Coordinates of C-alpha atoms in Angstrom, one line a residue:
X9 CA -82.8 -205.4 -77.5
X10 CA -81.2 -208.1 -79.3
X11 CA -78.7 -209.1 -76.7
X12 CA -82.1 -209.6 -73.5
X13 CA -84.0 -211.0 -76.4
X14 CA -81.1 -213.7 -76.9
X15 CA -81.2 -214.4 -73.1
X16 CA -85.0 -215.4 -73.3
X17 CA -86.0 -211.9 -72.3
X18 CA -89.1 -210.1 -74.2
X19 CA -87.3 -206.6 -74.7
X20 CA -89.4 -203.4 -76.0
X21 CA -89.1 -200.0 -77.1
X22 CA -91.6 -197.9 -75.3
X23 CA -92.9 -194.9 -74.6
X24 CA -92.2 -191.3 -75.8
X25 CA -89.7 -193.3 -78.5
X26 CA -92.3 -194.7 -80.3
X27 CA -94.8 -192.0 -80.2
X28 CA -92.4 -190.0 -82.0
X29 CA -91.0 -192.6 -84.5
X30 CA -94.5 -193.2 -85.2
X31 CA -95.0 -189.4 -85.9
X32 CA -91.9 -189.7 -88.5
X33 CA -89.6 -187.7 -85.7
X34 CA -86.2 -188.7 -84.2
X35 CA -86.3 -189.5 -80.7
X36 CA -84.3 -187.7 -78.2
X37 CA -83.8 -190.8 -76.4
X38 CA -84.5 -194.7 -76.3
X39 CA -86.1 -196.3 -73.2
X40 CA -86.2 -200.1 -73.1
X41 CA -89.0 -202.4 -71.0
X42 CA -88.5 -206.0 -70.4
X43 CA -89.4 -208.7 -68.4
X44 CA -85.8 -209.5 -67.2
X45 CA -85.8 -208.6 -63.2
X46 CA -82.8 -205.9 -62.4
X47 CA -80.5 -208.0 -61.0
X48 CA -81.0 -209.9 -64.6
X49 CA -80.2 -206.9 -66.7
X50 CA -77.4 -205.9 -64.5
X51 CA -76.1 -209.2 -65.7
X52 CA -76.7 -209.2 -69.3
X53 CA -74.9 -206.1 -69.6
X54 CA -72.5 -206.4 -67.0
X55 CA -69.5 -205.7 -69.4
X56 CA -71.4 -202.1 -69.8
X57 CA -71.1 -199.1 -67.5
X58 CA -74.4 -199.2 -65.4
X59 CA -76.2 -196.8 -63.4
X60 CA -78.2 -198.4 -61.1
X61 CA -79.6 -195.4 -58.6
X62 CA -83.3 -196.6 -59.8
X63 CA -82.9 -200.1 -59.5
X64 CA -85.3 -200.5 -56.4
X65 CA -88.1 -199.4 -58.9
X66 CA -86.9 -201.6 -61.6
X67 CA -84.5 -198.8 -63.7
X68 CA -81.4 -199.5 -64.5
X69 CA -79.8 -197.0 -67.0
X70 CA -76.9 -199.0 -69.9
X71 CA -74.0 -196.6 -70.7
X72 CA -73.4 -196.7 -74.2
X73 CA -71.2 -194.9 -76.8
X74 CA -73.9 -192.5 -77.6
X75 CA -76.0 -191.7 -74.2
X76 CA -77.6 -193.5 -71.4
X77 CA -80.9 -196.8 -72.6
X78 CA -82.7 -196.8 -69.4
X79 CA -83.9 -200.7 -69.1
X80 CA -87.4 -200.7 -66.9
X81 CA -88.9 -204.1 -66.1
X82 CA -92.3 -204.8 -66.4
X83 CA -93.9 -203.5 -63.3
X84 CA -97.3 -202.3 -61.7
X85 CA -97.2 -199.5 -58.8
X86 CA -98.6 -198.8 -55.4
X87 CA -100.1 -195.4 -54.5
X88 CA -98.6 -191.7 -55.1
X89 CA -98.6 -190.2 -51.3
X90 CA -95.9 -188.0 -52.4
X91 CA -98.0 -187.6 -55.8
X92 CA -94.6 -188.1 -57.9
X93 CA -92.9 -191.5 -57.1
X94 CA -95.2 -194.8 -56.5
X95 CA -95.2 -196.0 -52.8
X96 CA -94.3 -199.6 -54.3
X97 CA -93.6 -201.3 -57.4
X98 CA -94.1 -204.8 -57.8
X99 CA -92.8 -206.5 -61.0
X100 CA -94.4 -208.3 -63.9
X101 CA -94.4 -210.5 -66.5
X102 CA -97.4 -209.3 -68.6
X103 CA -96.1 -206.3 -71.4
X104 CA -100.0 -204.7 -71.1
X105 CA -99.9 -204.6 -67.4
X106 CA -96.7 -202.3 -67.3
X107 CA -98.4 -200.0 -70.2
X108 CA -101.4 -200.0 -68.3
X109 CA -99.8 -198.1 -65.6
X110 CA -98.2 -195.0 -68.3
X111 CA -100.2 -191.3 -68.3
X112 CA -101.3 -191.0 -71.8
X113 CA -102.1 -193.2 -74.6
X114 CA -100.1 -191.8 -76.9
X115 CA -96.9 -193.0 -74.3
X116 CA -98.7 -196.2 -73.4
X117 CA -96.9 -198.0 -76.9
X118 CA -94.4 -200.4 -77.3
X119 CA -92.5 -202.3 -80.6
X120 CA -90.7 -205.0 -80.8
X121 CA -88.7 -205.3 -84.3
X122 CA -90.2 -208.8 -84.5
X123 CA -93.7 -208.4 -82.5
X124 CA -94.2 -205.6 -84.3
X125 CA -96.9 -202.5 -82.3
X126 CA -97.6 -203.3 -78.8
X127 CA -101.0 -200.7 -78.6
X128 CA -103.4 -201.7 -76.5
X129 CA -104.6 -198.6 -74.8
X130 CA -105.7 -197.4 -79.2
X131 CA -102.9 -194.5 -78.6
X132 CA -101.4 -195.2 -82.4
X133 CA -105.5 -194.3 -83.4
X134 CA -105.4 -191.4 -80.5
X135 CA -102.3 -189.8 -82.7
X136 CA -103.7 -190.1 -85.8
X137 CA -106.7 -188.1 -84.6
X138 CA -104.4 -185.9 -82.8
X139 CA -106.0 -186.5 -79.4
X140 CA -105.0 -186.6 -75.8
X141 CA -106.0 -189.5 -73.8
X142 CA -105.4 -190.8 -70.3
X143 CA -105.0 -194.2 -69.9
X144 CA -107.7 -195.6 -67.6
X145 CA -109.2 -193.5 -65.4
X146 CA -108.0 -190.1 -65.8
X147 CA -108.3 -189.0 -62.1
X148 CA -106.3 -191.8 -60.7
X149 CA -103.5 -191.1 -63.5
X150 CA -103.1 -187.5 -62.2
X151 CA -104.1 -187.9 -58.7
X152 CA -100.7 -190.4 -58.8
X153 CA -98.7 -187.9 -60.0
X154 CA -99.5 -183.9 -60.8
X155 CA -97.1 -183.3 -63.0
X156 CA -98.9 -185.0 -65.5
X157 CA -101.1 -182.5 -65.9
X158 CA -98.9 -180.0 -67.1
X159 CA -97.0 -183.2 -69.2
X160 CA -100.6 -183.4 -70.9
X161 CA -100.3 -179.6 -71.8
X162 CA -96.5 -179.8 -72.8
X163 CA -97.9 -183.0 -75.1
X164 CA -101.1 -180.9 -76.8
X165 CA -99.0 -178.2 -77.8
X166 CA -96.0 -180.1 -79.0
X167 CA -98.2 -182.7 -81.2
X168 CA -101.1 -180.4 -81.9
X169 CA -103.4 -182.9 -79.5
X170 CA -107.0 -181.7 -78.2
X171 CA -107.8 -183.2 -75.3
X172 CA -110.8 -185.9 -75.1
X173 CA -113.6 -184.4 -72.6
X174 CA -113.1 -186.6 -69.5
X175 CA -109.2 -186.1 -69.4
X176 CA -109.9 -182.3 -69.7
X177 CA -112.6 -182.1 -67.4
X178 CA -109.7 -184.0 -64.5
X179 CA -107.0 -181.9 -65.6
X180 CA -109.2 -179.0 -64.8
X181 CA -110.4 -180.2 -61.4
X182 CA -106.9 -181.2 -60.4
X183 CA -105.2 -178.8 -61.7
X184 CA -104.8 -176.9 -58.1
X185 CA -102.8 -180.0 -57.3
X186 CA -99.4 -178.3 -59.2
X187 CA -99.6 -176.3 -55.7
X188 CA -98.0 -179.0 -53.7
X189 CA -94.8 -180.0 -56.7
X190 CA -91.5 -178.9 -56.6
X191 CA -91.3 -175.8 -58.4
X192 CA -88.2 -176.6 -61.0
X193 CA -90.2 -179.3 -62.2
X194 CA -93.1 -176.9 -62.8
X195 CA -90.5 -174.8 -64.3
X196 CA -89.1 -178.0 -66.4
X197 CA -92.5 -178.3 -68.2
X198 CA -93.5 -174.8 -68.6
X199 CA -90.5 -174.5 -70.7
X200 CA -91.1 -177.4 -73.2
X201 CA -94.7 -176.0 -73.5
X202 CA -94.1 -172.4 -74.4
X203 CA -92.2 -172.6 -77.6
X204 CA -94.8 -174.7 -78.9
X205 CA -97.8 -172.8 -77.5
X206 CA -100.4 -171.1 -79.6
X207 CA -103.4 -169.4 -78.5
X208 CA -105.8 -171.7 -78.1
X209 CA -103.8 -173.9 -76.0
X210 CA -104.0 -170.9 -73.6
X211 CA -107.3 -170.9 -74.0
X212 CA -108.3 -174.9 -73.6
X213 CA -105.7 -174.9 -70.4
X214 CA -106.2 -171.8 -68.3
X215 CA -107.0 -173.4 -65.4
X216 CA -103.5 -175.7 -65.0
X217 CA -101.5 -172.3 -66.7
X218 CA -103.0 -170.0 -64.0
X219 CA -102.5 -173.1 -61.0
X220 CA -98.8 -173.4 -62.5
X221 CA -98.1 -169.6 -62.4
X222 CA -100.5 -168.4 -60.3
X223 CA -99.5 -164.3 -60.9
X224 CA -101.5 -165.3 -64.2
X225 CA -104.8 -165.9 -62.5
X226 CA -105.7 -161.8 -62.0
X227 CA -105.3 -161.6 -65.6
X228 CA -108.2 -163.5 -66.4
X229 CA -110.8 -161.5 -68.2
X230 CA -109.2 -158.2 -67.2
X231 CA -111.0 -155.8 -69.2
X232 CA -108.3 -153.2 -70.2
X233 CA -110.7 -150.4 -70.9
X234 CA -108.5 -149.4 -73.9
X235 CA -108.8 -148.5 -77.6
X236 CA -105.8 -150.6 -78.4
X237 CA -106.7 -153.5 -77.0
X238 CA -109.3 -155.4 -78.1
X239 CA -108.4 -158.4 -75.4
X240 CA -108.7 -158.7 -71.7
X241 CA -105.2 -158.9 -70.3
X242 CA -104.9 -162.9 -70.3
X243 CA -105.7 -163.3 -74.2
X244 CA -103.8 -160.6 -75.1
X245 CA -101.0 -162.1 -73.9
X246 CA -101.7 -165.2 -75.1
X247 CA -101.4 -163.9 -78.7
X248 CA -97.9 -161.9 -77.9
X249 CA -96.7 -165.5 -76.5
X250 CA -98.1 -167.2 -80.0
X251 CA -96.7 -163.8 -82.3
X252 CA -93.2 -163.9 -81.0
X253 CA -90.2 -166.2 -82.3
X254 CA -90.2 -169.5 -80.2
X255 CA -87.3 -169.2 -78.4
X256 CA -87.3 -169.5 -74.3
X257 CA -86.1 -166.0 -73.4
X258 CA -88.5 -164.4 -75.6
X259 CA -91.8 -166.9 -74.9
X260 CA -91.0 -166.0 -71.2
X261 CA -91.1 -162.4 -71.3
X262 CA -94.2 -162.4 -73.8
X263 CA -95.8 -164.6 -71.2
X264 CA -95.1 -162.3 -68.4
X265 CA -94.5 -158.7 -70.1
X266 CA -97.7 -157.5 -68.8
X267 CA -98.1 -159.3 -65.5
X268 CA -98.3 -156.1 -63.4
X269 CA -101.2 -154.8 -65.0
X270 CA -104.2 -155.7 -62.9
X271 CA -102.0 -154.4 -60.0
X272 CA -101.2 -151.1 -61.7
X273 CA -104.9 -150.3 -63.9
X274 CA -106.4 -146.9 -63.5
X275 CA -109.7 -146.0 -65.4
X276 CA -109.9 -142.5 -66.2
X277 CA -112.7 -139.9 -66.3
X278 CA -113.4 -140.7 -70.1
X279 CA -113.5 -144.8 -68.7
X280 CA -110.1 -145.3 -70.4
X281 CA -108.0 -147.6 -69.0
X282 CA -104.5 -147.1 -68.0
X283 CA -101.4 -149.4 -66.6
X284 CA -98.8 -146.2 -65.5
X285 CA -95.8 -148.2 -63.8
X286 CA -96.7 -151.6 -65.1
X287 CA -93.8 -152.4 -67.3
X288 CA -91.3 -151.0 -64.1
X289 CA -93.6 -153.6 -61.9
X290 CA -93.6 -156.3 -64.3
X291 CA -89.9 -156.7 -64.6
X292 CA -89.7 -157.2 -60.8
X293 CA -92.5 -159.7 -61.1
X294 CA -91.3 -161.5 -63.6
X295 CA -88.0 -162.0 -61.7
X296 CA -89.8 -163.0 -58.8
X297 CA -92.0 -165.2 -60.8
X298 CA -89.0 -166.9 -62.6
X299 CA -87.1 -167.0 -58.9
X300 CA -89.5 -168.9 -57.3
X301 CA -89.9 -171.5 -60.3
X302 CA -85.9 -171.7 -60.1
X303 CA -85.4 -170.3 -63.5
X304 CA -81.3 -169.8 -64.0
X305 CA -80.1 -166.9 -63.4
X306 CA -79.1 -166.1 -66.7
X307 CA -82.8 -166.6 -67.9
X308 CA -84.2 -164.4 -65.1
X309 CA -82.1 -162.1 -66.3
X310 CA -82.6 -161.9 -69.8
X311 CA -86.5 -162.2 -69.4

């Protein structure tokens, strides 16, 4: 930051970095915006390894002794055809304008060491009362790109966020849109969102759970006809995934442990339910499940 800022750039911390600095937490990484064009911060650091495969969209990534600073200049984007990478970017001078353009107010922050907060979206305000906010309007946000749907999930049940009633209400409608992205991605955010999920995460989010694995969906208010259950299959599960240790293999086969049952329920001539087969089922299920999402092999086979 120092080194742009002495070549007349404005250089800022943003994003996820802040958030979590500003929640007291270590960031896992450090992503820079400025107004310097590429070509401009290819030059400032030019006695720096550079990796420069998302230049065209204003990225270029500053090897340094610890790990990679992506540098992104200001920018504003064109539509989402592909609903994951803008059709165009077109760069900017204007700090607000390239926040403006982030998924959630809680990422849409920025600090400079001597500027101090860059917040103009309220997502410091957001954080503190453990909301979860698109910036602007929340249907454009998600309509751009899917995934941040899901992100929004992964976000509430990392930082203990509820969501604010319009950005719910267009998750919800949306959510049907996870159909159409890659499935390792899918996979990429289910697994930061289960080892911080509790139950009434399952609860606020069925709709994008069940759209993200949709083998969920006949579990929904699946009356088990049971004296030992005093859940339909879907909350009961929910409480297994919240009541084991959060670690992946284990959230995973919580989550999918008793897939099968819809497929395999019985009901008897004293109305009890019963699920003969389901576990036998489930396990090729949840390999399928975890196939199709590109889990790694060693996963799929541990779940």
């Amino acid at each position: 930051m120092e080194r742009l800022e002495d070549r007349g750039f404005e250089a800022w911390a943003v994003g996820g970095c802040v958030r979590d600095r500003l929640l007291g937490l270590a960031p896992h990484d450090w992503d820079l915006c400025t107004d310097a064009l590429p070509g401009e911060i290819a030059q400032v650091f030019e006695d720096f390894p550079l990796v420069r495969a998302g230049e065209k969209h204003g990225t270029i990534a500053v090897v340094t002794g610890r790990q990679p600073v992506e540098i992104t200049t200001f920018r504003t984007e064109g539509g989402y055809r592909d609903h994951r990478r803008p059709d165009w970017v077109h760069f900017e001078k204007s700090l607000r304008e390239d926040l403006a353009r982030r998924d959630f107010t809680i990422n849409a922050m920025a600090y400079n060491p001597h500027r101090g907060l860059a917040d103009p979206f309220g997502g410091q305000a957001d954080l503190a009362d453990c909301i979860l906010r698109a910036v602007g309007e929340p249907e454009k946000r998600f309509q751009e790109d899917g995934l941040r749907i899901l992100r929004g999930v992964r976000f509430a049940a990392r930082f203990h966020l509820t969501p604010e009633p319009r950005t719910l209400a267009a998750m919800t409608a949306l959510a049907p849109t996870l159909n159409g992205l890659a499935r390792e991605r899918i996979f990429g955010e289910l697994c930061g969102f289960l080892p911080a999920a509790c139950v009434k995460d399952f609860q606020t989010f069925w709709p994008v759970i069940t759209a993200a694995v949709p083998a969920l969906a006949p579990m929904l208010g699946f009356r088990q006809h049971n004296p030992h259950h005093a859940f339909d299959v879907y909350t009961h599960t929910a409480y297994v995934v919240a009541g084991v240790p959060p670690e992946l293999p284990l959230r995973w086969a919580a989550l999918l442990h008793d897939v099968a049952k819809p497929a395999c329920f019985t009901l008897d001539e004293e109305g009890v339910g019963h699920f003969r087969g389901h576990a036998h089922r489930g396990a090729e299920m949840a390999r399928e499940i975890l196939g199709q999402l590109h889990a790694p092999r060693a996963l799929q086979d541990r779940v």
